[in-house]
Coordinates of N, CA, C and O in Angstrom, one line a residue:
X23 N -28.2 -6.1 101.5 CA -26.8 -6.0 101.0 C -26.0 -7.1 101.6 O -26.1 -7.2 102.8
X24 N -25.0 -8.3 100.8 CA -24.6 -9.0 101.3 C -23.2 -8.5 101.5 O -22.7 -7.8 100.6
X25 N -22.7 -9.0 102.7 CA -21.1 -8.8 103.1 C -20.5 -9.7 103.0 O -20.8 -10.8 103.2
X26 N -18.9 -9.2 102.4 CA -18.0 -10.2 102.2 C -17.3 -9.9 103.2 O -17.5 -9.3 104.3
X27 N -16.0 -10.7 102.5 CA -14.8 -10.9 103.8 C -13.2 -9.6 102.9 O -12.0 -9.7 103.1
X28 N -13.8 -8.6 102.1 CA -12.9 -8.3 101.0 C -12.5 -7.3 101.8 O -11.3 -6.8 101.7
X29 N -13.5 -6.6 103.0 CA -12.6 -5.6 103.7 C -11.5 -5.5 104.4 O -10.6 -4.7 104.4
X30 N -11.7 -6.7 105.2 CA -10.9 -7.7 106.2 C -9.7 -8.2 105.6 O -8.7 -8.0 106.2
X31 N -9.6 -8.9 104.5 CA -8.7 -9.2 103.5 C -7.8 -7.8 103.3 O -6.6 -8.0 103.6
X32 N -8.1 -6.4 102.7 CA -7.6 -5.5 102.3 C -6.9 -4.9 103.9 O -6.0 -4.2 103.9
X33 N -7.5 -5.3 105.0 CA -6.8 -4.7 105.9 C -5.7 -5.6 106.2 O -4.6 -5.0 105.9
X34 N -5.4 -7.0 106.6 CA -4.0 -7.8 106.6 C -3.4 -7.1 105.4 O -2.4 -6.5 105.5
X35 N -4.1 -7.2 104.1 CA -2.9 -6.5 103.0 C -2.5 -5.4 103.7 O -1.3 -5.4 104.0
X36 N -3.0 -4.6 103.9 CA -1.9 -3.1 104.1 C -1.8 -3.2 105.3 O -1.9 -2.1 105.8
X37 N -1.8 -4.3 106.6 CA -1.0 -4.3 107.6 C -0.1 -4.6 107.4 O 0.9 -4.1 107.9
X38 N 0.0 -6.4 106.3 CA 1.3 -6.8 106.3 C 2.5 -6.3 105.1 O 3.7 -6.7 105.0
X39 N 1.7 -5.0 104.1 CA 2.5 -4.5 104.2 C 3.4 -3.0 105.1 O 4.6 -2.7 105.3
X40 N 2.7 -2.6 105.2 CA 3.5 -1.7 106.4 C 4.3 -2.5 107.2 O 5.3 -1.9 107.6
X41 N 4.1 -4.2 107.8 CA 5.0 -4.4 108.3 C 6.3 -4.9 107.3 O 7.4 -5.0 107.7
X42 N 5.7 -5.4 105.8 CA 6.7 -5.7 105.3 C 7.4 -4.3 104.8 O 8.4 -4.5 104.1
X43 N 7.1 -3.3 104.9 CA 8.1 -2.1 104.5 C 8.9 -1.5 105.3 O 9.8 -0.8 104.9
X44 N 8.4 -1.9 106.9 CA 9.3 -1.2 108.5 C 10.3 -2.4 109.1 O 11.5 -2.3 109.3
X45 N 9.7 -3.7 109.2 CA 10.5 -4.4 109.6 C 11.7 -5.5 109.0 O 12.8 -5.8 109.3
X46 N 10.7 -5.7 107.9 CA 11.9 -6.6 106.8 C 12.8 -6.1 106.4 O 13.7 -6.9 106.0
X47 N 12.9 -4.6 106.4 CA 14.3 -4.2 106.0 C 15.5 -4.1 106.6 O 16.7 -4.2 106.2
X48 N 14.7 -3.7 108.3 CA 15.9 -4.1 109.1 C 16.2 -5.3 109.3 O 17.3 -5.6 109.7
X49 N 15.3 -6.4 109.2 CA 16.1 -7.6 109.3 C 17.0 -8.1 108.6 O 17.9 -8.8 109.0
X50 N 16.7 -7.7 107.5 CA 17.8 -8.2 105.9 C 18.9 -7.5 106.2 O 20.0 -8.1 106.1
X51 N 19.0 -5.7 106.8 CA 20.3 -5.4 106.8 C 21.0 -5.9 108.3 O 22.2 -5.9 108.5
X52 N 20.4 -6.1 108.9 CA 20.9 -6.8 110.3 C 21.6 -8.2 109.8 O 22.8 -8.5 109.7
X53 N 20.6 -9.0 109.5 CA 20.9 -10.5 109.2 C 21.5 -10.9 107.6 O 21.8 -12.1 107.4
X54 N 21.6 -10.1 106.9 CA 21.7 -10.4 105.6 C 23.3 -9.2 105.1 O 24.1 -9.6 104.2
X55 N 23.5 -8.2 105.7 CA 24.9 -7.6 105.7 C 25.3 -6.6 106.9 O 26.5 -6.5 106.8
X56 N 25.1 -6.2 107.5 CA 25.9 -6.0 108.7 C 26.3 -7.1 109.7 O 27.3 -7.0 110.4
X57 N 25.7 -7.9 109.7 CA 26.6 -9.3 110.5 C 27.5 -9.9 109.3 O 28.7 -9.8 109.6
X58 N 27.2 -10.4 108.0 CA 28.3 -10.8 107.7 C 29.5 -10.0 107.1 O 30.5 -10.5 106.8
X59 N 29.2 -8.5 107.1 CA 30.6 -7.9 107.2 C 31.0 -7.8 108.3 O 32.0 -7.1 108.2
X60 N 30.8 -8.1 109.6 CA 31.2 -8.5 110.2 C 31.3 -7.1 111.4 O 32.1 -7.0 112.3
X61 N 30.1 -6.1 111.0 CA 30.2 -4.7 111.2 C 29.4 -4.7 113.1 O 29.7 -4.0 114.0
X62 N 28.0 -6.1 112.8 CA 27.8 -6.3 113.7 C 27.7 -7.3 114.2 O 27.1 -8.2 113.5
X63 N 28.3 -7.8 116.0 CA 28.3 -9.1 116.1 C 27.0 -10.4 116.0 O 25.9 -10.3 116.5
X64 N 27.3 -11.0 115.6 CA 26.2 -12.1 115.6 C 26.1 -12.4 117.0 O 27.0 -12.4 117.9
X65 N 24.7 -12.7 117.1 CA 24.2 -12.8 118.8 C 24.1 -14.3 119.0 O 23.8 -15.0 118.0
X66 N 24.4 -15.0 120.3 CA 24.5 -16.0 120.5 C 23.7 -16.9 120.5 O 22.7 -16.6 119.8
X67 N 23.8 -18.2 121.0 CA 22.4 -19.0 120.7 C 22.0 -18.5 122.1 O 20.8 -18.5 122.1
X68 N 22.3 -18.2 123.0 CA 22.1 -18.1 124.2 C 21.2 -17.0 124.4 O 20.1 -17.2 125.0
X69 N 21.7 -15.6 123.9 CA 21.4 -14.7 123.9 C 19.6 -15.1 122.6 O 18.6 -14.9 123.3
X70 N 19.5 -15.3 121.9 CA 18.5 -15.4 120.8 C 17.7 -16.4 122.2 O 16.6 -16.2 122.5
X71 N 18.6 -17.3 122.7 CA 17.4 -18.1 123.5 C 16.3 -17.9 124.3 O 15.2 -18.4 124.6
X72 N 17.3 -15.9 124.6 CA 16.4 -15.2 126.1 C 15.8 -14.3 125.5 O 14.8 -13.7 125.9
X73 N 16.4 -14.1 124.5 CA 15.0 -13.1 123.3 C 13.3 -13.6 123.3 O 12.2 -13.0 123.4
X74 N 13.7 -14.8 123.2 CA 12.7 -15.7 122.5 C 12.0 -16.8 123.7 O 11.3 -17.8 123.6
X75 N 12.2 -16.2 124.7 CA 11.8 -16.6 126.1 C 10.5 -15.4 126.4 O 9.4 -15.7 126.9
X76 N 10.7 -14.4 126.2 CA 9.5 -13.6 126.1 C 8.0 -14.2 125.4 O 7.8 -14.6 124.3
X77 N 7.5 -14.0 126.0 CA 5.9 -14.3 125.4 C 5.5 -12.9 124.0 O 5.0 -13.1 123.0
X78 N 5.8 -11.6 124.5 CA 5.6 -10.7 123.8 C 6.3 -10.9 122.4 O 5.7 -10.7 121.3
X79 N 7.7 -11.3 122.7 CA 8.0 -11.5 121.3 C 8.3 -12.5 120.4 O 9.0 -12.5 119.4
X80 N 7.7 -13.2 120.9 CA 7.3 -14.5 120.2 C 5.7 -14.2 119.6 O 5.3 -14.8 118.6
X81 N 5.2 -13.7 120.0 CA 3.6 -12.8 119.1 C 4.2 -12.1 118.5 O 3.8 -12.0 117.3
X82 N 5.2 -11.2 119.0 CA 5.3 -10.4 117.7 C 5.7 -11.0 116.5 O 5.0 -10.8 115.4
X83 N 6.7 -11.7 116.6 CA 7.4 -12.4 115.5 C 6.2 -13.0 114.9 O 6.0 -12.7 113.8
X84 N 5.1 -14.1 115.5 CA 4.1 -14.4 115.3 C 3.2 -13.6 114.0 O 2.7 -14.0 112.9
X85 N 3.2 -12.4 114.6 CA 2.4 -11.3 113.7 C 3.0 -10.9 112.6 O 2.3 -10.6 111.6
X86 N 4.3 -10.8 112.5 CA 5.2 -10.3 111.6 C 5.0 -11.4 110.7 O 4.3 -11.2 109.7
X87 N 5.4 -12.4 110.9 CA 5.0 -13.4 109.8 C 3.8 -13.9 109.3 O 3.8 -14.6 108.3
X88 N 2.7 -13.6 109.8 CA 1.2 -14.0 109.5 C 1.0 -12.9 108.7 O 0.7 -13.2 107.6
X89 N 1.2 -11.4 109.0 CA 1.0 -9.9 108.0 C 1.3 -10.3 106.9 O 0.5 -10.5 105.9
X90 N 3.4 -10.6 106.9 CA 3.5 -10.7 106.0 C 2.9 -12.0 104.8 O 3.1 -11.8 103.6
X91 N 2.3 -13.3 105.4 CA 1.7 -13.8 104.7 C 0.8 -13.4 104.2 O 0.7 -13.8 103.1
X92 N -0.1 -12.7 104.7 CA -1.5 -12.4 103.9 C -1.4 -11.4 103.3 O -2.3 -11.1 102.4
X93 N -0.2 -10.4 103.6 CA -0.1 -9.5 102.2 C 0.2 -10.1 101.0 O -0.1 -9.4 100.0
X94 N 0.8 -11.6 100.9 CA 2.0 -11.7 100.1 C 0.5 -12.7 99.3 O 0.1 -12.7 98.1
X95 N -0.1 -13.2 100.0 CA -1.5 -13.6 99.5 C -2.3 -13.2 99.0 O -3.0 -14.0 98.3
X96 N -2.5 -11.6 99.2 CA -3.3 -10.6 98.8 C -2.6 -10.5 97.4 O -3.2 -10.9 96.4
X97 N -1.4 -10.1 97.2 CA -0.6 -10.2 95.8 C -0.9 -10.6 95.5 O -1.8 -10.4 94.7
X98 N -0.4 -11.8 95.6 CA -0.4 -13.0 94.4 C -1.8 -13.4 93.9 O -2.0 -14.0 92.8
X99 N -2.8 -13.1 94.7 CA -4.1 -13.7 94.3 C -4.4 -12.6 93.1 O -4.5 -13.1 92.0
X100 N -4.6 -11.0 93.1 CA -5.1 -10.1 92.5 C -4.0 -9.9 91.6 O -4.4 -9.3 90.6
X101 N -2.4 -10.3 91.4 CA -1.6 -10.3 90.3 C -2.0 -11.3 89.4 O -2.4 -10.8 88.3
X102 N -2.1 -12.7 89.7 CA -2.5 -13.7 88.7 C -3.6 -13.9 88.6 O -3.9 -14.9 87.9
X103 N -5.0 -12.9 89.0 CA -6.1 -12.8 88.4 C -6.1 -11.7 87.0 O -6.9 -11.8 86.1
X104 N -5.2 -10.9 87.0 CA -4.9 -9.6 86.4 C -4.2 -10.5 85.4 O -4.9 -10.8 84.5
X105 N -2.4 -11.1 85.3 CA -1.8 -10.8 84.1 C -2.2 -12.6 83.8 O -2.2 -13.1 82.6
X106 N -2.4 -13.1 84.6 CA -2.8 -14.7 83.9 C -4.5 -14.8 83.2 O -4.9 -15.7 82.4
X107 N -5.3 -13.3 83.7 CA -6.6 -14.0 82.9 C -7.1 -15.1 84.0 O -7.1 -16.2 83.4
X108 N -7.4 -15.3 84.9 CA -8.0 -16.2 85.8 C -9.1 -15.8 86.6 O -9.4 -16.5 87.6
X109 N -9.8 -14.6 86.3 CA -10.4 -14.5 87.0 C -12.1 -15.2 87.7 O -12.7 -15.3 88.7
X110 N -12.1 -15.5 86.0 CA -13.2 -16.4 86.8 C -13.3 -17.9 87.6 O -14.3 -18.7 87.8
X111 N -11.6 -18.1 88.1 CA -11.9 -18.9 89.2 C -11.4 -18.7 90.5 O -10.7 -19.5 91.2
X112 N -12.1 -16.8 90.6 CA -11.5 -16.2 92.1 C -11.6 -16.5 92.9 O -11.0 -15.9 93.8
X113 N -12.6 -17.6 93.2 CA -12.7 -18.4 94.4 C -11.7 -19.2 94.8 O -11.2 -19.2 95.9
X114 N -11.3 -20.0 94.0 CA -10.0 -21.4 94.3 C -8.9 -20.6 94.4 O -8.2 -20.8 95.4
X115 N -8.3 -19.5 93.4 CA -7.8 -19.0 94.1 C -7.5 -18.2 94.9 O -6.3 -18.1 95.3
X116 N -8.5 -17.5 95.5 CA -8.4 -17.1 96.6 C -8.8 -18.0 97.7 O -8.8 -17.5 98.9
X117 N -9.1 -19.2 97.5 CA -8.9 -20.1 98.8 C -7.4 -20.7 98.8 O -6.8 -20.8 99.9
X118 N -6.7 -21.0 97.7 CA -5.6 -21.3 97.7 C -4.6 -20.2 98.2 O -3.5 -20.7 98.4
X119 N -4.7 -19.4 98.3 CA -3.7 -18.2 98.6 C -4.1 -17.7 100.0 O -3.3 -16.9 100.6
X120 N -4.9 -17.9 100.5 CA -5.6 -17.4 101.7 C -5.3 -18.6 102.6 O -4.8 -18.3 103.7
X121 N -5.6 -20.1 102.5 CA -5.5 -20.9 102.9 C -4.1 -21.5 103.0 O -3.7 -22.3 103.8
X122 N -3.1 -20.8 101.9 CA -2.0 -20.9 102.3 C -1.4 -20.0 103.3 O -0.8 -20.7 104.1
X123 N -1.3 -18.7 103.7 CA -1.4 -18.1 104.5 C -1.5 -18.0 106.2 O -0.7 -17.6 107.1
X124 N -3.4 -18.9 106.1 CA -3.4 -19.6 107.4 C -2.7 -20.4 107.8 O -2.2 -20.5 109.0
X125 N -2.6 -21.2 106.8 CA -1.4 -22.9 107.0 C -0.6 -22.0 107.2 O -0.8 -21.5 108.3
X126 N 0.3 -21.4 106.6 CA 1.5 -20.7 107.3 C 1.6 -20.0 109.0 O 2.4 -20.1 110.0
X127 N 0.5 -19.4 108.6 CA 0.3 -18.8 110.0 C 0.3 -19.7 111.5 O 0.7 -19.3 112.6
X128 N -0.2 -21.0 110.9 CA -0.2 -21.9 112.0 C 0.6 -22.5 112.4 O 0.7 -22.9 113.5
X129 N 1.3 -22.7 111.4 CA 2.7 -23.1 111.6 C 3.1 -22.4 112.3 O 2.9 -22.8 113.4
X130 N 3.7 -21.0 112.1 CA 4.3 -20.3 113.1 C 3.9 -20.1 114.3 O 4.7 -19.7 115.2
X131 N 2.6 -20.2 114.4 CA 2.2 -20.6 115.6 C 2.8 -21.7 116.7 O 3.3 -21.6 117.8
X132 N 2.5 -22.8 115.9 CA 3.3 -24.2 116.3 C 4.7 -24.2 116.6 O 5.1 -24.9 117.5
X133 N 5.6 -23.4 115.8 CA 7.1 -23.6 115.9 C 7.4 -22.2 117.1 O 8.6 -22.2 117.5
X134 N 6.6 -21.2 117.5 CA 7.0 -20.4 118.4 C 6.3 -20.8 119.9 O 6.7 -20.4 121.0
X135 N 5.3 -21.4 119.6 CA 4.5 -21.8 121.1 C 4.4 -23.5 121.4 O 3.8 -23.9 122.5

């Protein structure tokens, strides 16, 4: 029996969505309306500096955005195989969607380390 990589794949999907369902929402309401109603103060650059001085959460953040890449990869690959009719070129796209992902991931790599 030959093994793929489709298990591994399905697990970033439903990690990055669980994190896209726990954490993105508080960030949108933190960053996107309670600071600009003005309900909560906006944190300093200073303060964000010593956040972001931690090693721990700078992986986190790390992770949070890699999940949510490969969930959002996982989508889009099995949506536009489904309503576009493309499936028989599930390879390219799923290298294109997966390999964008990684590229992203490394990025964020790069801009937090």
């Amino acid at each position: 029996m030959r093994r793929t990589l489709e298990p591994y794949l399905w697990l970033l999907f439903s990690g990055g969505g669980v994190v896209a369902a726990l954490v993105v929402p508080v960030l949108v309401l933190l960053f996107g309306v309670l600071m600009p109603l003005g309900i909560v103060d906006w944190p300093t650059a200073e303060h964000l500096r010593g956040l972001l001085d931690g090693v721990l959460v700078r992986l986190a953040l790390v992770v949070v955005v890699v999940l949510c890449l490969f969930h959002a990869a996982h989508r889009i690959r099995h949506t536009s195989e489904e309503l576009l009719g493309i499936a028989r070129f599930d390879l390219l796209v799923a290298v294109m969607c997966y390999g964008g992902a990684i590229a992203g991931g490394i990025a964020a790599v790069m801009l937090m380390f």
